[in-house]
Amino acid sequence: MEGIQLYIRYLRKGPNPPVLTSTVLKRFLAPLLEPFKIFNFEILILKSSIEAILTSHKRTHALEFVEQCKNPRFSRRLILNGQRLTIRKSDKEPNEILVRVLKREEKVLLTDGATIALAVTTDRLRRQFKVSSLACGKWEYIGPQVHYHAYFVLPVEATIIFGDRFFVVDYDVEQSPEKATYLPHSSSHGLTLCYRIQIPYSAIVSTVLDPHEAHAAVYTLKEAPMVWVRESTNPQIRAIGVNGLPLQVSTSCQEYRLILQDPSDIPHLLSLERACIVPQCSLNPVATYPAGVSLEEQFSQLKLDLKRRSKLSFGVKFQVQKLAQNGYLPPPTVLGITEYVSLMQEKYGTPTTVAALRRLFQELPYAGPLVNADNLNTQALFALLGSNIQSVTEEQSYRTTIDASTNVFTYRAEVTPSATYLAGPDPESSNRVLRKYSGFSDQFLRVTFMDEDGGTFYFDRLRRNEAIFHERFRDVLWNGIEAGGSLYEFLGFSHSSLRAQTCWFLAPFMTHGNRIDADSIISELGDFSHIRSPAKCAARIGQAFTDTSSSIPINPTYVQEVEDIERNDRCFSDGVGTCSMKVLETLQATQKSFHIPATVFQIRYAGAKGMISLDSRLDGHVLQLRPSMIKFRGAEDPKIEICGIAAKMLPLVLNRQLIKILEDLGVPDEAFEDLQDYAIDELRTGVSSINNAAAFLEQNNVGMTTHTTWLLRKMQSLGLELSDDKFFRDVLDAVVLIQLQGLKYKTRIPVKEGATLYGIMDETGTLAEGEVYCAWIDKDGRPGHACGDVVVARSPALHPGDIQIAKAVTVPRDSPLRQLHNCIAFSSQGERDLPSQLAGGDLDGDLYHIVWDQSLIPKACVEPASYPRFPPLDIGRAITRQDMSDFFIEFMEQDQLGIVATQHMVLADQHEQGTLHPDCRTLAEMHSTAVDYSKTGIPVSALTLGYTSHLQLTIHTIKVNQEDFPLNCRNCRFRPDFMAPGRKVKVEKHGISFEGEQIDLVEPDDPRRVGEPRPHRYYESKKILGILYRSIDERAFFKDLHERSPILKDDARPSKGVLVSLWEYLQAEATELEWGHYVDYAWGMRESYEATVYEIILQYSTNNAEVLEEIEVFIGNIICRSGYRSKRQKEYITSMKEKYDREALMLMAAMRENDETAGEEEQEALRRSMACLYVGTQEPRERERRTEGSRRETFAWIAAAAAMRELESYQEDRDLGPLKMMQGMALRA
């Protein structure tokens, strides 16, 4: 047995020996164990508090230490707290997983470059301080002087504790039990509640220390702090905010003042700064504001003023309210500029005024002693707005109106436990409701619920969140949000937005003499009166809120309802219908951007949803729907809405779940290792030459809208040295890094001999049971199909039977199936349909993985799961909007899909049988329940999952108890190494850099861990996922890549830059063209574009600690700073890319648009784009920004592509000029 346990206790002297703590004992034993080469060990304090267990992975060395402890001279060193310790070998064997954890941690600790948070430290800095008062307020200016105005003061004795990543403020208050609604307690009398305010250092903008009379510390934050509360030793719960702090104050005021009890603590706080524990501090006197008008009264005055200004548009009012509500300016200052804003709107119109106000958000500095009052007084604001009006007016000449049929400008609100922030409007994908009321888009509000740092708010099994869900969030859903003078009420949500914790609100409005409110919109969608389940009703209504790319009117007479194909209580046609060629051509006509017309579409139609495929046997205009597609009877004026298109064959990328099941089914390790090696070689090839780099970027959909890849090839043909350009190298590095992170941290391995395709049913009856027809057209336009045995699966797959083997066949040339491509057709024959065997799939839009790589096909498969299907939860009456909003809250609170999947992955690694083990099979069934929760309303039991020593689940007739499901949750805190967060990545001006892997050995009771639980710990997995994970070292890979790649080598050669060289070439080729008169116009375009890029950066940075870089916006992807991509980051990537591509296309079109009043020979587009390139290569004009970022570079690259495109046309016309003249003379003759 590897590893050992040692038993430690006091040799009792006296009745009350000192209590042992893990931190003290570890610090004491570390120097004693070091000579025995034991550097990493685990201490567990037993209940008696005078006994402990030490676990080490070095058995032999530990036994030598025990023998030495018997030596009288050595034993004299075993005195702790005046008491002698006795140490012996324990009678019990150690936890095998813990031993593997300790072994891995020590291995990493001895690796060069590891980032270590040691259990034993020589840190003797003071980390605890006493304060006598806590205040929340704002820095405000009286003339030239800055004062701190406390809008809320809590006179309470508190303790500040500074950890390594957070500092906390702890204090106690007395409260009656009836007010502690969600707080676990046993007393019926007065309660002593322990509050903890938690502030991450990453949220601190500035710290001001007053060493004089006030002896105060004032922290300016980017986000509201998190607040926790508990009674006695009960578990902590999240509090809505500091007790007694008004919501208006916590939303708009992010400056917290702490009065120190001891003035001599100031030097100790500065010593924490010098030790780089806390952010930089400044010493300044903190003058305080006299008590005056409350913040609530100030906001009342501002809202009343906006209400009186009837001519002020909603869009402008929204931005003005945002200035105050989001904390950019105090309400009195905002009141001081509203008249000026009104005059702006009257003179320049609403769109220009709104754009000028939105730009102001980027330019306002954070108030404080280091910011001059002249930067934030009304005159400065007037000047900024005037400048913004000018630049916005200039840019409007190139901005185009978005297509309201596919996109709509959406106003947003972000609700956190202690604040409500306003955002937008921004263009987003449209849906059925927004299209119908396209002229009233400002009456719709997209509301996202999130944590203070912008992250997803989720169930925490260690610290409870009931108060947040049932008081704070429910209050918003029941009572609405006031914005721009309108009160928005809950409307509904789509299936995807439910998981994103986002929903739609509506402010009632009048149209054609009718009042439109939430209830009337829902009644217009269809009849839902027969539905008695809140989850099901919300899902049905949510069909109308699904993002759809286009909407096509169709004559209702074309629609036919045909029977489903059912057998053995199974529906083989679940969610799929057909259409004739005439109808298909109507749909194809709206998809002109695709080179190959699709034959399969995912649609919404009235109350129906699902897939439709071409059936060439149907004549005329026919759309065939099945009962399984029709979820409710929709309203009149139906249109076909497209939400998915089988326009191309999607690549197959293996993931951890698929790999684990394939491993358990007998696929050899070498198959996966070979595929990963090939993928890594592809990354190296992608940066081996300029042509390969261009193809690599195209493969990853980078730079297509900006013509960047075309420009790269053009530059190479001109002999320009691209390897000298840092921006080009950074783009390649970023794309390679994202692909490499996908390989290492998500095991996303591409498979050439595979595809991901929409599933449909064989309508012809040609395919026999177990047969499939897979057809596609590749990116080069070549048709293909699979033959022979193939693996078929669907993600997510947890049960070993979720992967099956099917026989891919060809069909006769005259078969209607031959007309289809980019899809997999399943047989309608047999005992059970194949899609339902693949993790409970159906045909209403599911994507299926098909593999014909013979090395990945197992010899045999496991019988698929067949879980009982439960009816949706029935409440016995008609559903109201309040029922659906309550379900929205319940889903946020009890959605455990991620937790179940994570525990399944951990246990599949720890059990020798992997996914075949009964524990994993049970978790797979729970996962299936969790997947359906959004439609059934039946959750997985949240409080018992991973919370007790055994997993329990009670759902109708399913019952898993201690006897038949022994889940050792103690080992769930230990995870396989492939689930570790990995190296931290820094995206900096000099490029991408990596820190060493982080190992955190700080004990739970160490002050340095204050404000955060101990992270998960990791062991080396012996299975294929661990082998694949450890085979990639991203730091070593990048070092080798830069040494080998001729275009990534940074030889530190002085270079003027490739764009400067390109600019010189352009000047030489178009020397006769004057472009100087476009320079001011180009500056306006650049500043407008860069302002939009900055808005995108702020909008899609999921937290303040990880602000995006421009390069991430340009490539349309987010680099994982810690090897882990959050759920919200995944959701943001698509939206961010769409928004940036839209902006880049508008910019490119504006640069290349010829002036209609000018002749073609005047080459206005070339002149304009040359001016833009010139401006893009210059240093930016100085403008204040709230958050400084690195220099923006992408404008110049877009301008370069536009200029070179126009130059190419100019050169062709110039070279063909004499020939055209001769042809003209000949024609005249």
Short mmCIF file of C-alpha atoms in Angstrom, two decimals, residues 83-328:
data_model
loop_
_atom_site.label_atom_id
_atom_site.label_comp_id
_atom_site.label_asym_id
_atom_site.label_seq_id
_atom_site.Cartn_x
_atom_site.Cartn_y
_atom_site.Cartn_z
CA GLN A 83 2.20 20.17 25.49
CA ARG A 84 4.10 17.16 24.21
CA LEU A 85 2.77 15.40 21.11
CA THR A 86 2.79 11.65 20.71
CA ILE A 87 3.03 10.32 17.15
CA ARG A 88 2.57 6.73 15.98
CA LYS A 89 1.47 4.80 12.91
CA SER A 90 -2.29 4.67 12.60
CA ASP A 91 -4.09 1.34 12.59
CA LYS A 92 -6.06 2.43 9.52
CA GLU A 93 -4.87 2.60 5.94
CA PRO A 94 -5.00 6.02 4.22
CA ASN A 95 -7.52 7.12 1.62
CA GLU A 96 -6.06 5.96 -1.69
CA ILE A 97 -7.36 8.99 -3.59
CA LEU A 98 -5.92 11.41 -1.01
CA VAL A 99 -2.54 9.70 -1.31
CA ARG A 100 -2.63 10.21 -5.08
CA VAL A 101 -3.57 13.86 -4.51
CA LEU A 102 -0.60 14.44 -2.22
CA LYS A 103 1.73 12.69 -4.64
CA ARG A 104 0.63 14.89 -7.54
CA GLU A 105 0.80 18.08 -5.50
CA GLU A 106 4.38 17.41 -4.46
CA LYS A 107 5.32 16.53 -8.03
CA VAL A 108 3.94 19.86 -9.24
CA LEU A 109 5.56 21.74 -6.35
CA LEU A 110 8.95 20.49 -7.47
CA THR A 111 8.23 21.52 -11.06
CA ASP A 112 9.92 24.72 -12.20
CA GLY A 113 7.55 27.64 -12.39
CA ALA A 114 4.77 26.27 -10.19
CA THR A 115 2.68 28.89 -8.41
CA ILE A 116 2.45 27.76 -4.80
CA ALA A 117 0.15 28.92 -2.03
CA LEU A 118 2.07 27.24 0.79
CA ALA A 119 0.48 25.77 3.87
CA VAL A 120 3.38 27.05 5.93
CA THR A 121 4.39 30.66 5.46
CA THR A 122 6.76 33.15 7.02
CA ASP A 123 4.17 35.89 6.46
CA ARG A 124 4.13 37.85 9.73
CA LEU A 125 2.11 40.79 8.44
CA ARG A 126 -0.86 41.98 10.40
CA ARG A 127 -3.98 40.98 8.55
CA GLN A 128 -6.72 41.84 11.06
CA PHE A 129 -7.87 45.31 12.07
CA LYS A 130 -10.73 46.75 14.10
CA VAL A 131 -13.12 49.36 12.70
CA SER A 132 -15.79 51.40 14.45
CA SER A 133 -17.98 52.35 11.51
CA LEU A 134 -18.92 51.24 8.01
CA ALA A 135 -20.36 53.62 5.41
CA CYS A 136 -21.54 53.38 1.79
CA GLY A 137 -21.54 56.58 -0.27
CA LYS A 138 -19.95 58.52 -3.12
CA TRP A 139 -17.08 60.86 -3.83
CA GLU A 140 -18.67 64.19 -4.74
CA TYR A 141 -17.28 67.63 -5.49
CA ILE A 142 -18.06 70.95 -3.78
CA GLY A 143 -16.32 73.45 -5.98
CA PRO A 144 -12.77 72.23 -6.53
CA GLN A 145 -12.77 70.05 -3.38
CA VAL A 146 -13.72 66.39 -3.25
CA HIS A 147 -15.72 65.10 -0.30
CA TYR A 148 -16.96 61.69 0.75
CA HIS A 149 -20.75 61.75 1.10
CA ALA A 150 -21.99 58.85 3.25
CA TYR A 151 -25.54 57.96 2.20
CA PHE A 152 -25.59 55.03 4.62
CA VAL A 153 -23.70 54.64 7.89
CA LEU A 154 -23.59 51.53 10.06
CA PRO A 155 -22.05 52.37 13.46
CA VAL A 156 -20.89 48.89 14.38
CA GLU A 157 -17.70 47.39 15.72
CA ALA A 158 -16.26 45.21 12.99
CA THR A 159 -13.13 43.32 12.06
CA ILE A 160 -11.33 43.56 8.71
CA ILE A 161 -9.39 40.47 7.66
CA PHE A 162 -7.13 40.62 4.58
CA GLY A 163 -6.73 37.32 2.72
CA ASP A 164 -4.75 36.57 -0.40
CA ARG A 165 -7.58 37.33 -2.88
CA PHE A 166 -10.27 39.00 -0.79
CA PHE A 167 -10.70 41.08 2.27
CA VAL A 168 -13.75 40.70 4.48
CA VAL A 169 -15.51 42.84 7.04
CA ASP A 170 -17.10 40.82 9.87
CA TYR A 171 -19.62 42.24 12.31
CA ASP A 172 -22.56 41.10 14.48
CA VAL A 173 -26.05 42.55 14.80
CA GLU A 174 -29.08 41.63 16.88
CA GLN A 175 -32.24 40.72 14.98
CA SER A 176 -35.63 39.20 15.76
CA PRO A 177 -36.30 35.64 14.46
CA GLU A 178 -39.30 36.67 12.35
CA LYS A 179 -37.05 38.87 10.22
CA ALA A 180 -34.59 36.05 9.59
CA THR A 181 -36.96 34.25 7.21
CA TYR A 182 -34.41 32.10 5.34
CA LEU A 183 -31.83 31.87 8.10
CA PRO A 184 -31.43 28.49 9.85
CA HIS A 185 -31.80 29.07 13.60
CA SER A 186 -33.14 27.39 16.69
CA SER A 187 -33.83 30.34 18.96
CA SER A 188 -37.29 31.88 19.34
CA HIS A 189 -35.82 34.94 21.03
CA GLY A 190 -33.37 37.54 19.75
CA LEU A 191 -30.72 36.33 17.31
CA THR A 192 -27.12 37.38 16.99
CA LEU A 193 -26.46 37.44 13.26
CA CYS A 194 -22.89 37.33 11.98
CA TYR A 195 -22.50 39.35 8.77
CA ARG A 196 -19.56 39.10 6.40
CA ILE A 197 -18.93 41.58 3.57
CA GLN A 198 -16.58 40.06 0.99
CA ILE A 199 -14.61 42.28 -1.40
CA PRO A 200 -12.25 40.79 -4.01
CA TYR A 201 -9.10 42.80 -4.69
CA SER A 202 -9.86 42.57 -8.41
CA ALA A 203 -12.96 44.73 -7.83
CA ILE A 204 -11.01 47.60 -6.22
CA VAL A 205 -10.48 50.65 -8.43
CA SER A 206 -8.70 52.76 -5.82
CA THR A 207 -7.95 52.83 -2.11
CA VAL A 208 -7.62 56.09 -0.18
CA LEU A 209 -6.10 56.03 3.33
CA ASP A 210 -6.52 59.06 5.56
CA PRO A 211 -3.69 59.09 8.15
CA HIS A 212 -4.98 62.32 9.72
CA GLU A 213 -8.19 63.11 11.58
CA ALA A 214 -10.53 60.63 9.90
CA HIS A 215 -8.06 57.67 10.07
CA ALA A 216 -10.30 56.04 7.45
CA ALA A 217 -9.92 53.74 4.46
CA VAL A 218 -12.17 54.40 1.44
CA TYR A 219 -12.45 51.70 -1.23
CA THR A 220 -13.86 52.54 -4.67
CA LEU A 221 -15.22 49.37 -6.29
CA LYS A 222 -16.23 48.28 -9.79
CA GLU A 223 -18.94 46.02 -8.41
CA ALA A 224 -21.01 45.61 -5.27
CA PRO A 225 -19.52 43.32 -2.61
CA MET A 226 -21.01 39.96 -1.74
CA VAL A 227 -22.62 39.75 1.70
CA TRP A 228 -23.09 36.60 3.82
CA VAL A 229 -24.91 36.07 7.09
CA ARG A 230 -25.31 33.22 9.56
CA GLU A 231 -26.59 32.55 13.05
CA SER A 232 -24.24 30.82 15.45
CA THR A 233 -22.62 27.77 13.80
CA ASN A 234 -25.35 27.28 11.18
CA PRO A 235 -24.44 27.39 7.47
CA GLN A 236 -23.96 30.78 5.84
CA ILE A 237 -26.59 32.16 3.50
CA ARG A 238 -26.24 34.92 0.95
CA ALA A 239 -27.74 38.21 2.10
CA ILE A 240 -29.33 40.70 -0.26
CA GLY A 241 -26.85 43.29 0.97
CA VAL A 242 -25.49 44.99 4.05
CA ASN A 243 -28.30 44.94 6.63
CA GLY A 244 -30.34 48.12 6.36
CA LEU A 245 -28.58 49.34 3.19
CA PRO A 246 -31.23 50.70 0.76
CA LEU A 247 -31.24 49.07 -2.68
CA GLN A 248 -30.90 52.46 -4.38
CA VAL A 249 -27.70 53.13 -2.43
CA SER A 250 -26.18 49.69 -3.04
CA THR A 251 -26.90 50.05 -6.80
CA SER A 252 -25.48 53.55 -7.31
CA CYS A 253 -22.80 53.84 -4.60
CA GLN A 254 -19.71 51.68 -4.77
CA GLU A 255 -17.48 53.66 -2.40
CA TYR A 256 -17.16 52.03 1.03
CA ARG A 257 -15.57 53.86 3.98
CA LEU A 258 -14.19 52.09 7.05
CA ILE A 259 -13.21 54.09 10.16
CA LEU A 260 -10.25 52.45 11.90
CA GLN A 261 -10.39 52.21 15.68
CA ASP A 262 -6.64 52.62 15.98
CA PRO A 263 -5.01 55.39 13.87
CA SER A 264 -1.68 53.56 14.09
CA ASP A 265 -3.11 50.82 11.83
CA ILE A 266 -2.53 52.96 8.72
CA PRO A 267 1.19 51.97 8.42
CA HIS A 268 0.20 48.29 8.74
CA LEU A 269 -2.29 48.67 5.88
CA LEU A 270 0.48 50.24 3.79
CA SER A 271 2.74 47.30 4.59
CA LEU A 272 0.12 44.99 3.02
CA GLU A 273 0.36 47.12 -0.12
CA ARG A 274 4.17 46.93 -0.14
CA ALA A 275 3.89 43.14 0.18
CA CYS A 276 1.66 43.16 -2.93
CA ILE A 277 -1.19 41.62 -0.99
CA VAL A 278 -3.63 44.50 -1.56
CA PRO A 279 -3.87 46.93 -4.53
CA GLN A 280 -2.05 50.26 -4.55
CA CYS A 281 -3.16 52.82 -1.94
CA SER A 282 -2.91 56.60 -1.83
CA LEU A 283 -2.62 58.84 1.24
CA ASN A 284 -5.14 61.66 1.15
CA PRO A 285 -7.35 63.44 3.67
CA VAL A 286 -10.97 62.26 3.52
CA ALA A 287 -13.27 65.23 3.99
CA THR A 288 -16.83 64.22 4.78
CA TYR A 289 -20.06 65.69 3.47
CA PRO A 290 -22.59 67.10 5.92
CA ALA A 291 -25.87 65.20 6.13
CA GLY A 292 -28.21 66.36 3.39
CA VAL A 293 -30.82 65.09 0.94
CA SER A 294 -31.03 61.29 0.89
CA LEU A 295 -30.09 59.43 -2.25
CA GLU A 296 -33.63 58.10 -2.59
CA GLU A 297 -34.94 61.69 -2.60
CA GLN A 298 -32.32 62.70 -5.19
CA PHE A 299 -33.48 59.89 -7.47
CA SER A 300 -37.10 60.86 -6.93
CA GLN A 301 -36.26 64.38 -8.07
CA LEU A 302 -34.42 63.09 -11.12
CA LYS A 303 -37.26 60.73 -12.13
CA LEU A 304 -39.81 63.50 -11.60
CA ASP A 305 -37.77 65.83 -13.83
CA LEU A 306 -37.58 63.17 -16.57
CA LYS A 307 -41.30 62.53 -16.29
CA ARG A 308 -42.05 66.24 -16.75
CA ARG A 309 -39.96 66.35 -19.92
CA SER A 310 -42.64 64.85 -22.16
CA LYS A 311 -40.71 65.70 -25.32
CA LEU A 312 -37.69 63.74 -24.17
CA SER A 313 -37.71 60.34 -25.88
CA PHE A 314 -37.60 57.06 -24.00
CA GLY A 315 -34.15 56.21 -25.40
CA VAL A 316 -32.65 59.43 -24.05
CA LYS A 317 -34.41 59.08 -20.69
CA PHE A 318 -33.04 55.54 -20.39
CA GLN A 319 -29.45 56.75 -20.86
CA VAL A 320 -29.91 59.69 -18.47
CA GLN A 321 -31.29 57.36 -15.79
CA LYS A 322 -28.41 54.96 -16.45
CA LEU A 323 -25.89 57.76 -15.77
CA ALA A 324 -27.19 58.04 -12.21
CA GLN A 325 -28.44 54.53 -11.49
CA ASN A 326 -25.26 52.76 -12.61
CA GLY A 327 -23.21 55.14 -10.46
CA TYR A 328 -21.43 57.11 -13.19
#
